[in-house]
mmCIF file of C-alpha atoms in Angstrom:
data_model
loop_
_atom_site.group_PDB
_atom_site.id
_atom_site.type_symbol
_atom_site.label_atom_id
_atom_site.label_comp_id
_atom_site.label_asym_id
_atom_site.label_seq_id
_atom_site.Cartn_x
_atom_site.Cartn_y
_atom_site.Cartn_z
ATOM 1 C CA MET A 32 -254.067 90.111 -48.027
ATOM 2 C CA ARG A 33 -251.085 93.199 -49.460
ATOM 3 C CA GLN A 34 -250.425 93.612 -45.513
ATOM 4 C CA ILE A 35 -249.474 90.018 -45.413
ATOM 5 C CA LEU A 36 -247.441 90.215 -48.857
ATOM 6 C CA LEU A 37 -245.485 93.132 -47.844
ATOM 7 C CA ALA A 38 -245.176 90.988 -44.607
ATOM 8 C CA VAL A 39 -243.009 88.103 -46.580
ATOM 9 C CA ILE A 40 -240.689 90.145 -48.844
ATOM 10 C CA PHE A 41 -239.653 92.464 -46.130
ATOM 11 C CA LEU A 42 -239.060 89.384 -43.899
ATOM 12 C CA SER A 43 -237.744 87.469 -46.471
ATOM 13 C CA ALA A 44 -235.479 90.749 -47.125
ATOM 14 C CA ILE A 45 -233.959 91.590 -43.838
ATOM 15 C CA PRO A 46 -229.843 91.279 -43.806
ATOM 16 C CA SER A 47 -228.630 89.812 -41.072
ATOM 17 C CA TYR A 48 -226.582 92.466 -38.641
ATOM 18 C CA SER A 49 -224.620 92.754 -35.972
ATOM 19 C CA GLN A 50 -226.139 91.465 -32.478
ATOM 20 C CA GLN A 51 -224.281 93.501 -30.188
ATOM 21 C CA THR A 52 -225.466 97.091 -31.225
ATOM 22 C CA LEU A 53 -229.160 97.797 -29.707
ATOM 23 C CA GLY A 54 -230.861 100.675 -31.139
ATOM 24 C CA PHE A 55 -231.145 101.525 -34.833
ATOM 25 C CA THR A 56 -228.902 99.998 -36.972
ATOM 26 C CA LEU A 57 -228.215 100.084 -40.789
ATOM 27 C CA PRO A 58 -226.207 96.423 -42.569
ATOM 28 C CA ASP A 59 -222.421 96.862 -42.362
ATOM 29 C CA GLY A 60 -220.305 98.697 -45.708
ATOM 30 C CA VAL A 61 -224.721 100.452 -45.753
ATOM 31 C CA HIS A 62 -224.681 104.544 -45.283
ATOM 32 C CA ARG A 63 -227.858 105.502 -46.562
ATOM 33 C CA VAL A 64 -231.584 103.340 -47.043
ATOM 34 C CA ASP A 65 -234.430 104.136 -48.465
ATOM 35 C CA ILE A 66 -238.033 103.583 -47.093
ATOM 36 C CA PRO A 67 -241.257 104.089 -48.708
ATOM 37 C CA ILE A 68 -243.824 106.216 -46.948
ATOM 38 C CA GLU A 69 -247.840 106.796 -47.513
ATOM 39 C CA ILE A 70 -249.251 110.396 -46.427
ATOM 40 C CA HIS A 71 -252.184 110.800 -44.292
ATOM 41 C CA ASN A 72 -253.839 113.630 -43.197
ATOM 42 C CA ASN A 73 -250.196 115.742 -43.776
ATOM 43 C CA LEU A 74 -248.910 111.794 -41.728
ATOM 44 C CA ILE A 75 -245.905 110.242 -42.652
ATOM 45 C CA VAL A 76 -247.293 105.835 -42.738
ATOM 46 C CA VAL A 77 -244.086 103.620 -42.502
ATOM 47 C CA PRO A 78 -244.050 99.727 -43.021
ATOM 48 C CA VAL A 79 -242.739 98.760 -39.650
ATOM 49 C CA ILE A 80 -242.321 94.817 -39.096
ATOM 50 C CA LEU A 81 -242.245 94.343 -35.425
ATOM 51 C CA ASN A 82 -240.868 91.287 -33.238
ATOM 52 C CA ASN A 83 -239.412 89.838 -36.903
ATOM 53 C CA GLN A 84 -243.051 88.783 -36.662
ATOM 54 C CA LEU A 85 -245.928 91.363 -37.116
ATOM 55 C CA PRO A 86 -246.863 92.840 -40.492
ATOM 56 C CA LEU A 87 -247.544 97.003 -39.110
ATOM 57 C CA LYS A 88 -248.167 100.925 -39.176
ATOM 58 C CA PHE A 89 -246.897 103.268 -37.512
ATOM 59 C CA ILE A 90 -246.129 107.190 -38.020
ATOM 60 C CA ILE A 91 -242.715 109.038 -37.480
ATOM 61 C CA ASP A 92 -242.620 111.724 -34.983
ATOM 62 C CA THR A 93 -240.517 114.816 -34.309
ATOM 63 C CA GLY A 94 -242.641 114.367 -30.720
ATOM 64 C CA VAL A 95 -242.441 111.518 -29.332
ATOM 65 C CA ARG A 96 -239.497 110.363 -27.455
ATOM 66 C CA THR A 97 -240.190 105.978 -26.570
ATOM 67 C CA ALA A 98 -242.450 103.942 -29.140
ATOM 68 C CA ILE A 99 -245.895 103.750 -28.996
ATOM 69 C CA LEU A 100 -247.823 100.389 -29.846
ATOM 70 C CA THR A 101 -251.522 101.851 -29.684
ATOM 71 C CA GLN A 102 -253.782 99.161 -29.042
ATOM 72 C CA LYS A 103 -252.755 96.209 -26.655
ATOM 73 C CA VAL A 104 -254.165 93.782 -28.546
ATOM 74 C CA TYR A 105 -250.665 93.543 -31.718
ATOM 75 C CA SER A 106 -248.925 93.404 -28.645
ATOM 76 C CA ASP A 107 -250.790 90.095 -26.641
ATOM 77 C CA ILE A 108 -250.604 88.788 -30.113
ATOM 78 C CA LEU A 109 -246.568 88.218 -29.545
ATOM 79 C CA ASN A 110 -247.178 87.408 -25.525
ATOM 80 C CA LEU A 111 -244.611 90.583 -25.232
ATOM 81 C CA SER A 112 -243.592 90.849 -21.424
ATOM 82 C CA TYR A 113 -244.972 93.833 -19.951
ATOM 83 C CA THR A 114 -242.669 95.906 -17.403
ATOM 84 C CA ARG A 115 -244.541 98.309 -15.918
ATOM 85 C CA LYS A 116 -248.335 99.991 -16.147
ATOM 86 C CA TYR A 117 -250.074 103.261 -16.323
ATOM 87 C CA SER A 118 -253.414 105.010 -15.611
ATOM 88 C CA LEU A 119 -253.608 108.270 -18.337
ATOM 89 C CA SER A 120 -255.509 110.758 -16.957
ATOM 90 C CA GLY A 121 -257.685 113.092 -18.526
ATOM 91 C CA PRO A 122 -259.621 117.177 -17.189
ATOM 92 C CA GLY A 123 -260.533 115.762 -13.616
ATOM 93 C CA GLY A 124 -258.610 113.437 -12.999
ATOM 94 C CA GLN A 125 -260.930 111.084 -15.316
ATOM 95 C CA LYS A 126 -259.322 107.800 -15.916
ATOM 96 C CA LEU A 127 -259.267 106.978 -19.587
ATOM 97 C CA VAL A 128 -257.194 104.471 -21.099
ATOM 98 C CA ASP A 129 -254.458 101.766 -19.098
ATOM 99 C CA ALA A 130 -250.834 101.416 -20.693
ATOM 100 C CA PHE A 131 -248.229 99.493 -20.372
ATOM 101 C CA ILE A 132 -243.966 99.152 -20.325
ATOM 102 C CA THR A 133 -242.464 96.744 -22.691
ATOM 103 C CA SER A 134 -238.776 95.952 -23.145
ATOM 104 C CA ASN A 135 -236.418 94.481 -25.276
ATOM 105 C CA VAL A 136 -238.647 95.451 -28.870
ATOM 106 C CA THR A 137 -237.687 94.852 -32.006
ATOM 107 C CA PHE A 138 -239.076 96.922 -35.195
ATOM 108 C CA ASP A 139 -238.357 95.899 -38.765
ATOM 109 C CA MET A 140 -238.494 98.476 -41.801
ATOM 110 C CA PRO A 141 -237.216 98.561 -45.252
ATOM 111 C CA GLY A 142 -233.330 98.181 -44.629
ATOM 112 C CA VAL A 143 -233.267 98.938 -40.793
ATOM 113 C CA HIS A 144 -233.173 97.142 -37.543
ATOM 114 C CA GLY A 145 -233.258 97.807 -34.186
ATOM 115 C CA GLN A 146 -233.368 96.304 -31.576
ATOM 116 C CA GLY A 147 -233.713 96.589 -28.028
ATOM 117 C CA HIS A 148 -235.826 99.229 -27.895
ATOM 118 C CA SER A 149 -238.828 100.050 -25.086
ATOM 119 C CA MET A 150 -241.738 100.572 -26.087
ATOM 120 C CA LEU A 151 -245.651 102.335 -24.220
ATOM 121 C CA VAL A 152 -248.481 100.013 -25.210
ATOM 122 C CA LEU A 153 -252.283 101.020 -25.149
ATOM 123 C CA GLN A 154 -254.783 99.007 -23.306
ATOM 124 C CA GLU A 155 -258.122 100.714 -25.938
ATOM 125 C CA ASP A 156 -257.420 102.720 -29.358
ATOM 126 C CA TYR A 157 -258.185 105.786 -27.914
ATOM 127 C CA LEU A 158 -256.592 107.737 -30.394
ATOM 128 C CA GLU A 159 -258.073 106.540 -33.011
ATOM 129 C CA LEU A 160 -255.799 107.011 -35.497
ATOM 130 C CA LYS A 161 -256.820 104.830 -37.999
ATOM 131 C CA ASN A 162 -260.387 106.382 -37.724
ATOM 132 C CA SER A 163 -259.879 109.616 -39.344
ATOM 133 C CA MET A 164 -256.699 109.008 -41.224
ATOM 134 C CA GLY A 165 -258.614 107.100 -43.186
ATOM 135 C CA THR A 166 -256.017 103.793 -42.509
ATOM 136 C CA ASP A 167 -254.420 100.859 -40.686
ATOM 137 C CA VAL A 168 -251.654 102.767 -38.677
ATOM 138 C CA HIS A 169 -251.284 100.766 -34.593
ATOM 139 C CA GLY A 170 -248.502 103.198 -33.202
ATOM 140 C CA ILE A 171 -245.547 105.611 -33.642
ATOM 141 C CA LEU A 172 -241.756 106.037 -33.700
ATOM 142 C CA GLY A 173 -240.114 109.018 -32.703
ATOM 143 C CA TYR A 174 -236.729 110.571 -31.656
ATOM 144 C CA GLU A 175 -235.026 106.473 -31.231
ATOM 145 C CA LEU A 176 -234.771 106.680 -35.423
ATOM 146 C CA PHE A 177 -234.742 110.549 -35.393
ATOM 147 C CA SER A 178 -231.544 110.428 -32.701
ATOM 148 C CA ARG A 179 -229.342 108.215 -34.766
ATOM 149 C CA PHE A 180 -229.279 109.040 -38.583
ATOM 150 C CA VAL A 181 -230.277 112.361 -40.237
ATOM 151 C CA VAL A 182 -233.474 111.689 -41.408
ATOM 152 C CA ILE A 183 -234.707 113.108 -45.614
ATOM 153 C CA ILE A 184 -238.486 113.555 -45.121
ATOM 154 C CA ASP A 185 -239.880 113.491 -49.656
ATOM 155 C CA TYR A 186 -243.190 114.314 -48.646
ATOM 156 C CA GLU A 187 -244.089 114.475 -52.126
ATOM 157 C CA GLY A 188 -241.738 111.722 -53.910
ATOM 158 C CA LYS A 189 -243.272 109.565 -49.952
ATOM 159 C CA ARG A 190 -240.276 109.128 -49.423
ATOM 160 C CA MET A 191 -238.063 109.164 -46.732
ATOM 161 C CA THR A 192 -233.926 108.854 -46.347
ATOM 162 C CA LEU A 193 -231.728 107.361 -42.662
ATOM 163 C CA ILE A 194 -228.318 108.818 -43.697
ATOM 164 C CA GLN A 195 -225.127 107.444 -41.689
ATOM 165 C CA PRO A 196 -224.697 110.972 -39.947
ATOM 166 C CA ASP A 197 -220.632 110.771 -41.028
ATOM 167 C CA TYR A 198 -221.411 110.996 -44.239
ATOM 168 C CA PHE A 199 -224.661 113.166 -44.327
ATOM 169 C CA LYS A 200 -223.546 116.718 -46.880
ATOM 170 C CA PRO A 201 -226.326 119.085 -47.423
ATOM 171 C CA LYS A 202 -226.954 120.252 -51.178
ATOM 172 C CA LYS A 203 -226.744 124.028 -51.950
ATOM 173 C CA SER A 204 -230.388 124.080 -51.881
ATOM 174 C CA TYR A 205 -231.454 123.799 -48.902
ATOM 175 C CA GLN A 206 -231.936 126.498 -46.216
ATOM 176 C CA GLU A 207 -230.276 125.638 -43.610
ATOM 177 C CA LEU A 208 -232.518 125.923 -40.338
ATOM 178 C CA PRO A 209 -230.245 125.763 -36.774
ATOM 179 C CA ILE A 210 -232.463 123.648 -34.237
ATOM 180 C CA ARG A 211 -232.572 122.967 -30.566
ATOM 181 C CA ILE A 212 -232.938 119.454 -29.466
ATOM 182 C CA GLU A 213 -234.750 120.087 -25.891
ATOM 183 C CA ASP A 214 -236.064 116.600 -23.933
ATOM 184 C CA THR A 215 -235.435 114.504 -27.319
ATOM 185 C CA LYS A 216 -237.909 117.258 -29.055
ATOM 186 C CA PRO A 217 -236.776 119.391 -32.052
ATOM 187 C CA PHE A 218 -237.026 123.286 -31.717
ATOM 188 C CA VAL A 219 -236.965 126.027 -33.726
ATOM 189 C CA GLU A 220 -236.985 129.806 -33.391
ATOM 190 C CA LEU A 221 -238.581 131.933 -37.314
ATOM 191 C CA LYS A 222 -239.739 135.228 -37.832
ATOM 192 C CA ILE A 223 -243.816 135.948 -36.639
ATOM 193 C CA SER A 224 -246.728 137.753 -36.920
ATOM 194 C CA VAL A 225 -249.674 136.925 -36.117
ATOM 195 C CA ARG A 226 -252.009 139.871 -36.710
ATOM 196 C CA ASP A 227 -250.925 143.217 -37.878
ATOM 197 C CA SER A 228 -246.423 144.468 -39.660
ATOM 198 C CA SER A 229 -245.156 143.995 -36.236
ATOM 199 C CA GLU A 230 -242.867 141.002 -36.269
ATOM 200 C CA MET A 231 -241.818 138.749 -33.078
ATOM 201 C CA THR A 232 -238.702 136.031 -32.786
ATOM 202 C CA ALA A 233 -240.959 132.430 -30.664
ATOM 203 C CA LYS A 234 -240.204 129.901 -29.930
ATOM 204 C CA PHE A 235 -241.876 126.094 -31.582
ATOM 205 C CA LEU A 236 -241.815 123.315 -31.606
ATOM 206 C CA VAL A 237 -241.267 120.854 -35.841
ATOM 207 C CA ASP A 238 -244.260 118.164 -35.055
ATOM 208 C CA THR A 239 -244.638 115.727 -37.668
ATOM 209 C CA GLY A 240 -247.131 114.085 -35.851
ATOM 210 C CA ALA A 241 -248.916 117.198 -35.712
ATOM 211 C CA SER A 242 -251.400 116.894 -39.026
ATOM 212 C CA HIS A 243 -252.192 121.174 -39.115
ATOM 213 C CA GLY A 244 -250.118 123.711 -39.942
ATOM 214 C CA LEU A 245 -249.295 125.710 -37.346
ATOM 215 C CA LEU A 246 -250.391 126.263 -34.116
ATOM 216 C CA ILE A 247 -249.418 129.625 -30.918
ATOM 217 C CA GLU A 248 -250.365 128.716 -27.126
ATOM 218 C CA GLU A 249 -251.485 131.950 -27.075
ATOM 219 C CA ASP A 250 -251.203 132.515 -23.713
ATOM 220 C CA SER A 251 -247.338 132.010 -24.330
ATOM 221 C CA ASP A 252 -247.429 135.793 -25.436
ATOM 222 C CA LYS A 253 -249.103 138.375 -25.571
ATOM 223 C CA ARG A 254 -248.202 139.863 -28.898
ATOM 224 C CA LEU A 255 -249.207 136.039 -30.239
ATOM 225 C CA ARG A 256 -252.485 137.193 -29.736
ATOM 226 C CA MET A 257 -255.384 135.445 -31.656
ATOM 227 C CA PRO A 258 -257.116 137.868 -35.473
ATOM 228 C CA GLU A 259 -260.502 138.878 -34.304
ATOM 229 C CA LYS A 260 -261.967 137.057 -37.376
ATOM 230 C CA HIS A 261 -262.192 133.041 -36.191
ATOM 231 C CA ILE A 262 -263.754 130.293 -35.629
ATOM 232 C CA SER A 263 -264.452 127.605 -32.718
ATOM 233 C CA SER A 264 -263.503 124.465 -33.751
ATOM 234 C CA ILE A 265 -262.110 120.448 -32.805
ATOM 235 C CA LEU A 266 -258.493 120.621 -33.293
ATOM 236 C CA GLY A 267 -258.163 116.601 -32.906
ATOM 237 C CA ARG A 268 -257.640 114.508 -30.459
ATOM 238 C CA GLY A 269 -254.777 114.443 -27.936
ATOM 239 C CA ILE A 270 -254.380 110.688 -25.219
ATOM 240 C CA ALA A 271 -256.155 113.011 -22.723
ATOM 241 C CA GLY A 272 -258.998 113.346 -24.885
ATOM 242 C CA ILE A 273 -260.306 115.751 -27.567
ATOM 243 C CA ILE A 274 -258.970 118.831 -28.081
ATOM 244 C CA THR A 275 -260.962 121.943 -29.318
ATOM 245 C CA GLY A 276 -260.059 125.486 -30.022
ATOM 246 C CA LYS A 277 -260.279 128.563 -32.695
ATOM 247 C CA ILE A 278 -258.841 129.257 -36.055
ATOM 248 C CA GLY A 279 -257.994 132.306 -37.295
ATOM 249 C CA ARG A 280 -254.757 133.648 -39.840
ATOM 250 C CA THR A 281 -251.087 134.412 -38.989
ATOM 251 C CA LYS A 282 -250.223 136.997 -41.336
ATOM 252 C CA SER A 283 -246.339 135.768 -41.817
ATOM 253 C CA LEU A 284 -244.074 133.189 -40.266
ATOM 254 C CA LYS A 285 -241.054 132.997 -42.141
ATOM 255 C CA ILE A 286 -238.847 129.482 -42.318
ATOM 256 C CA GLY A 287 -235.382 130.765 -43.729
ATOM 257 C CA LYS A 288 -235.370 132.372 -46.634
ATOM 258 C CA TYR A 289 -238.972 131.556 -47.958
ATOM 259 C CA GLU A 290 -242.679 133.310 -45.849
ATOM 260 C CA LEU A 291 -245.442 131.950 -46.410
ATOM 261 C CA ASN A 292 -249.038 134.293 -45.638
ATOM 262 C CA ASN A 293 -252.569 134.507 -44.351
ATOM 263 C CA LEU A 294 -251.660 130.760 -43.103
ATOM 264 C CA ILE A 295 -254.713 128.628 -40.718
ATOM 265 C CA THR A 296 -253.718 128.891 -36.996
ATOM 266 C CA SER A 297 -254.548 126.897 -34.484
ATOM 267 C CA PHE A 298 -255.108 128.042 -31.814
ATOM 268 C CA PRO A 299 -256.054 125.711 -28.614
ATOM 269 C CA ASP A 300 -258.131 125.822 -25.417
ATOM 270 C CA ASP A 301 -255.464 126.457 -22.694
ATOM 271 C CA TYR A 302 -256.911 123.738 -20.008
ATOM 272 C CA ALA A 303 -258.113 120.967 -23.874
ATOM 273 C CA TYR A 304 -253.792 120.844 -24.791
ATOM 274 C CA ARG A 305 -253.262 120.699 -21.157
ATOM 275 C CA ASP A 306 -254.254 117.612 -20.744
ATOM 276 C CA SER A 307 -253.451 116.886 -23.593
ATOM 277 C CA VAL A 308 -249.885 116.693 -23.977
ATOM 278 C CA GLY A 309 -249.669 116.903 -19.946
ATOM 279 C CA SER A 310 -248.632 113.414 -19.608
ATOM 280 C CA LYS A 311 -245.529 114.634 -21.962
ATOM 281 C CA SER A 312 -242.818 116.522 -20.580
ATOM 282 C CA TYR A 313 -242.870 119.609 -21.366
ATOM 283 C CA SER A 314 -240.797 122.570 -22.155
ATOM 284 C CA PRO A 315 -241.210 126.370 -23.367
ATOM 285 C CA ARG A 316 -242.681 127.159 -25.948
ATOM 286 C CA ASN A 317 -244.731 129.655 -28.598
ATOM 287 C CA GLY A 318 -246.711 126.845 -30.226
ATOM 288 C CA SER A 319 -245.730 124.108 -33.517
ATOM 289 C CA ILE A 320 -245.508 123.699 -36.690
ATOM 290 C CA GLY A 321 -246.878 120.497 -37.790
ATOM 291 C CA GLY A 322 -247.797 118.584 -41.246
ATOM 292 C CA ASP A 323 -249.731 120.973 -43.038
ATOM 293 C CA LEU A 324 -246.604 123.410 -43.802
ATOM 294 C CA LEU A 325 -243.379 120.816 -43.255
ATOM 295 C CA SER A 326 -245.208 119.079 -46.247
ATOM 296 C CA ARG A 327 -244.720 122.493 -48.367
ATOM 297 C CA PHE A 328 -241.303 121.185 -48.563
ATOM 298 C CA THR A 329 -238.233 118.758 -48.733
ATOM 299 C CA VAL A 330 -236.978 118.788 -44.671
ATOM 300 C CA ILE A 331 -234.056 117.075 -43.350
ATOM 301 C CA PHE A 332 -233.757 116.642 -39.900
ATOM 302 C CA ASN A 333 -230.154 116.443 -38.768
ATOM 303 C CA PHE A 334 -231.127 116.089 -34.403
ATOM 304 C CA PRO A 335 -227.263 114.696 -34.241
ATOM 305 C CA GLY A 336 -225.713 117.895 -35.445
ATOM 306 C CA GLU A 337 -229.080 120.345 -34.373
ATOM 307 C CA THR A 338 -229.227 121.354 -38.295
ATOM 308 C CA MET A 339 -232.572 121.459 -39.555
ATOM 309 C CA TYR A 340 -232.917 121.825 -43.827
ATOM 310 C CA ILE A 341 -236.030 122.426 -46.750
ATOM 311 C CA LYS A 342 -237.010 122.997 -49.489
ATOM 312 C CA LYS A 343 -239.875 123.983 -51.091
ATOM 313 C CA ASN A 344 -242.055 121.440 -53.408
ATOM 314 C CA ALA A 345 -244.613 121.972 -55.721
ATOM 315 C CA SER A 346 -246.741 122.160 -52.533
ATOM 316 C CA PHE A 347 -245.392 125.304 -51.564
ATOM 317 C CA LYS A 348 -247.543 127.598 -53.169
ATOM 318 C CA LYS A 349 -251.253 126.038 -51.750
ATOM 319 C CA LYS A 350 -253.520 128.115 -50.045
ATOM 320 C CA PHE A 351 -254.154 127.823 -46.777
ATOM 321 C CA TYR A 352 -257.851 126.201 -46.691
ATOM 322 C CA TYR A 353 -259.628 124.352 -42.764
ATOM 323 C CA SER A 354 -262.675 122.682 -43.297
ATOM 324 C CA LEU A 355 -264.670 124.366 -46.020
ATOM 325 C CA SER A 356 -267.755 122.344 -45.152
ATOM 326 C CA GLY A 357 -267.549 121.711 -41.896
ATOM 327 C CA LEU A 358 -268.424 118.486 -41.688
ATOM 328 C CA THR A 359 -265.368 116.169 -39.908
ATOM 329 C CA LEU A 360 -265.377 112.618 -41.707
ATOM 330 C CA ARG A 361 -264.511 109.335 -39.783
ATOM 331 C CA ALA A 362 -263.910 105.644 -41.409
ATOM 332 C CA LYS A 363 -265.262 102.952 -40.512
ATOM 333 C CA GLY A 364 -265.499 99.377 -41.098
ATOM 334 C CA LEU A 365 -263.199 96.533 -42.016
ATOM 335 C CA LYS A 366 -261.657 98.009 -44.663
ATOM 336 C CA LEU A 367 -262.439 101.721 -43.869
ATOM 337 C CA ARG A 368 -263.854 102.335 -46.795
ATOM 338 C CA GLU A 369 -267.280 103.794 -44.333
ATOM 339 C CA TYR A 370 -267.536 107.343 -43.669
ATOM 340 C CA GLU A 371 -269.334 108.197 -40.782
ATOM 341 C CA ILE A 372 -269.696 111.923 -40.410
ATOM 342 C CA SER A 373 -268.463 112.119 -36.540
ATOM 343 C CA ASP A 374 -268.639 115.821 -36.090
ATOM 344 C CA VAL A 375 -270.251 120.188 -38.367
ATOM 345 C CA ARG A 376 -269.343 122.902 -37.155
ATOM 346 C CA GLY A 377 -271.939 124.937 -36.816
ATOM 347 C CA ASN A 378 -272.833 127.678 -38.521
ATOM 348 C CA THR A 379 -271.977 126.214 -41.672
ATOM 349 C CA THR A 380 -273.332 125.241 -44.888
ATOM 350 C CA ALA A 381 -273.389 121.830 -44.503
ATOM 351 C CA ALA A 382 -274.876 122.166 -41.266
ATOM 352 C CA ALA A 383 -277.621 124.915 -42.928
ATOM 353 C CA ALA A 384 -277.801 122.314 -45.971
ATOM 354 C CA GLY A 385 -278.840 119.312 -42.860
ATOM 355 C CA LEU A 386 -275.969 117.390 -42.601
ATOM 356 C CA LEU A 387 -276.216 116.062 -39.392
ATOM 357 C CA VAL A 388 -273.405 113.683 -37.256
ATOM 358 C CA GLY A 389 -273.897 110.050 -37.660
ATOM 359 C CA ASP A 390 -275.446 110.516 -41.837
ATOM 360 C CA ILE A 391 -273.053 107.699 -43.787
ATOM 361 C CA ILE A 392 -271.770 109.890 -47.142
ATOM 362 C CA VAL A 393 -273.339 107.164 -49.723
ATOM 363 C CA SER A 394 -271.305 109.791 -52.290
ATOM 364 C CA VAL A 395 -270.952 112.484 -53.915
ATOM 365 C CA ASN A 396 -270.494 114.393 -56.476
ATOM 366 C CA GLY A 397 -271.841 111.737 -58.298
ATOM 367 C CA VAL A 398 -268.525 109.799 -57.202
ATOM 368 C CA ASN A 399 -268.825 106.298 -55.366
ATOM 369 C CA VAL A 400 -266.397 106.644 -51.679
ATOM 370 C CA ALA A 401 -267.458 103.455 -51.547
ATOM 371 C CA ASP A 402 -264.406 102.706 -54.035
ATOM 372 C CA TYR A 403 -261.875 106.081 -52.713
ATOM 373 C CA GLU A 404 -260.151 105.741 -48.923
ATOM 374 C CA LEU A 405 -260.281 109.211 -46.353
ATOM 375 C CA SER A 406 -258.069 111.733 -47.685
ATOM 376 C CA TYR A 407 -259.790 111.318 -51.884
ATOM 377 C CA VAL A 408 -263.031 112.223 -50.419
ATOM 378 C CA ASN A 409 -261.757 115.134 -48.682
ATOM 379 C CA ASN A 410 -260.371 116.609 -50.687
ATOM 380 C CA PHE A 411 -263.776 117.719 -52.437
ATOM 381 C CA PHE A 412 -265.490 119.075 -49.270
ATOM 382 C CA ASN A 413 -261.624 121.448 -49.010
ATOM 383 C CA SER A 414 -261.132 121.919 -52.901
ATOM 384 C CA LYS A 415 -262.293 125.857 -52.442
ATOM 385 C CA PRO A 416 -264.763 128.324 -51.393
ATOM 386 C CA GLY A 417 -267.687 127.890 -54.134
ATOM 387 C CA ARG A 418 -267.968 124.864 -54.925
ATOM 388 C CA LYS A 419 -271.035 122.707 -55.560
ATOM 389 C CA ILE A 420 -271.419 119.453 -52.926
ATOM 390 C CA ARG A 421 -273.806 116.780 -53.841
ATOM 391 C CA VAL A 422 -273.922 114.399 -51.846
ATOM 392 C CA GLU A 423 -275.890 111.024 -50.983
ATOM 393 C CA ILE A 424 -276.669 109.840 -47.223
ATOM 394 C CA MET A 425 -278.008 107.426 -45.308
ATOM 395 C CA ARG A 426 -279.444 107.930 -41.668
ATOM 396 C CA LYS A 427 -281.145 105.310 -40.077
ATOM 397 C CA GLY A 428 -281.976 103.327 -43.011
ATOM 398 C CA VAL A 429 -282.947 105.373 -45.645
ATOM 399 C CA ARG A 430 -281.540 107.624 -48.908
ATOM 400 C CA MET A 431 -281.173 111.007 -49.023
ATOM 401 C CA LYS A 432 -279.222 113.803 -51.353
ATOM 402 C CA LYS A 433 -278.612 117.364 -50.168
ATOM 403 C CA GLU A 434 -276.820 119.979 -51.222
ATOM 404 C CA PHE A 435 -274.590 122.978 -50.091
ATOM 405 C CA LEU A 436 -271.634 125.111 -51.261
ATOM 406 C CA LEU A 437 -268.171 125.500 -49.749
ATOM 407 C CA GLU A 438 -267.252 128.578 -48.093
ATOM 408 C CA ASN A 439 -264.727 129.484 -46.233
ATOM 409 C CA GLN A 440 -264.948 130.902 -42.453
ATOM 410 C CA ILE A 441 -261.891 132.309 -41.933
#
């Protein structure tokens, strides 16, 4: 009901635009607009009206060229026509999901209108975004938005501001960083020390559509070898399936005048990562920086000027932790308020306590989780090492209680 109400408000508030302009535009005489955003799992989610009819939510992703709709059912509701069909494949050429291209699509956000867009439509929600994020997410927007505006992401204030480039003036309080736009994606060169005091300059994709903080492609440079202390884990999910790899800590990363130490760093297995990104055009890089790092700043992207600006926020000094419980949860049910354990990392306190894949979390430390979003529930399991966690679970219709301590394994 709330989502339908928002759609009515946005539709009634959409002003008239020139019908000659393709792409995203602001109303005549308007040079900037503020858009409310949600932050889930370090990802930016905005309200979107598709083809003036359907209220949806999209992730804002600097790493995506063309808009993506995660389920064909939504475009079928609008009777959209498709110009091409693709079969996306994973390891070994195994077919995973069909995808379709539709054209002349319109997107509306509060105060912003976009028309004449192409969109990739997935046959099924293979990315399972809503389950991993715990909120309804229907698609992804990327380069089409960043190419038209200077985009300010205020993670702390939960606001995205779009400014026409000719009217943008950076404030002196921001650190300016040069970026390069290659194949529609932003890249930045940063100083990094992975294992010791030796420092090198590495090239990173700036990826707002990734929830991790730092990812390193180990085979891109011998100086980027993973630390001796690391753990094996599932890193995420791409079009081609599960991405596996190792998790360790990088000694330091310098972003302009800012320095971050002991960063949680993902080192993906080469076969899993290449298969996942293989469907995208690939620019040589050493890795990527994502939401867990970017969310510690207010970030300004100026794609037309190939510049990026950052200013630290209240989260800057927050410690980097990785899955202190060893549990991965997925949200289920119509309201996405049923939380199932989808993975239990080996050699963790949760595994030793007897928690299993398929268990349903009922309460954590006396709190009924059905009253809260997934991000809130995950905060219990990643708060601080040494915290005692008491969980009540449902396993095959039987209620059980388990207890364990959060543990920092890296």
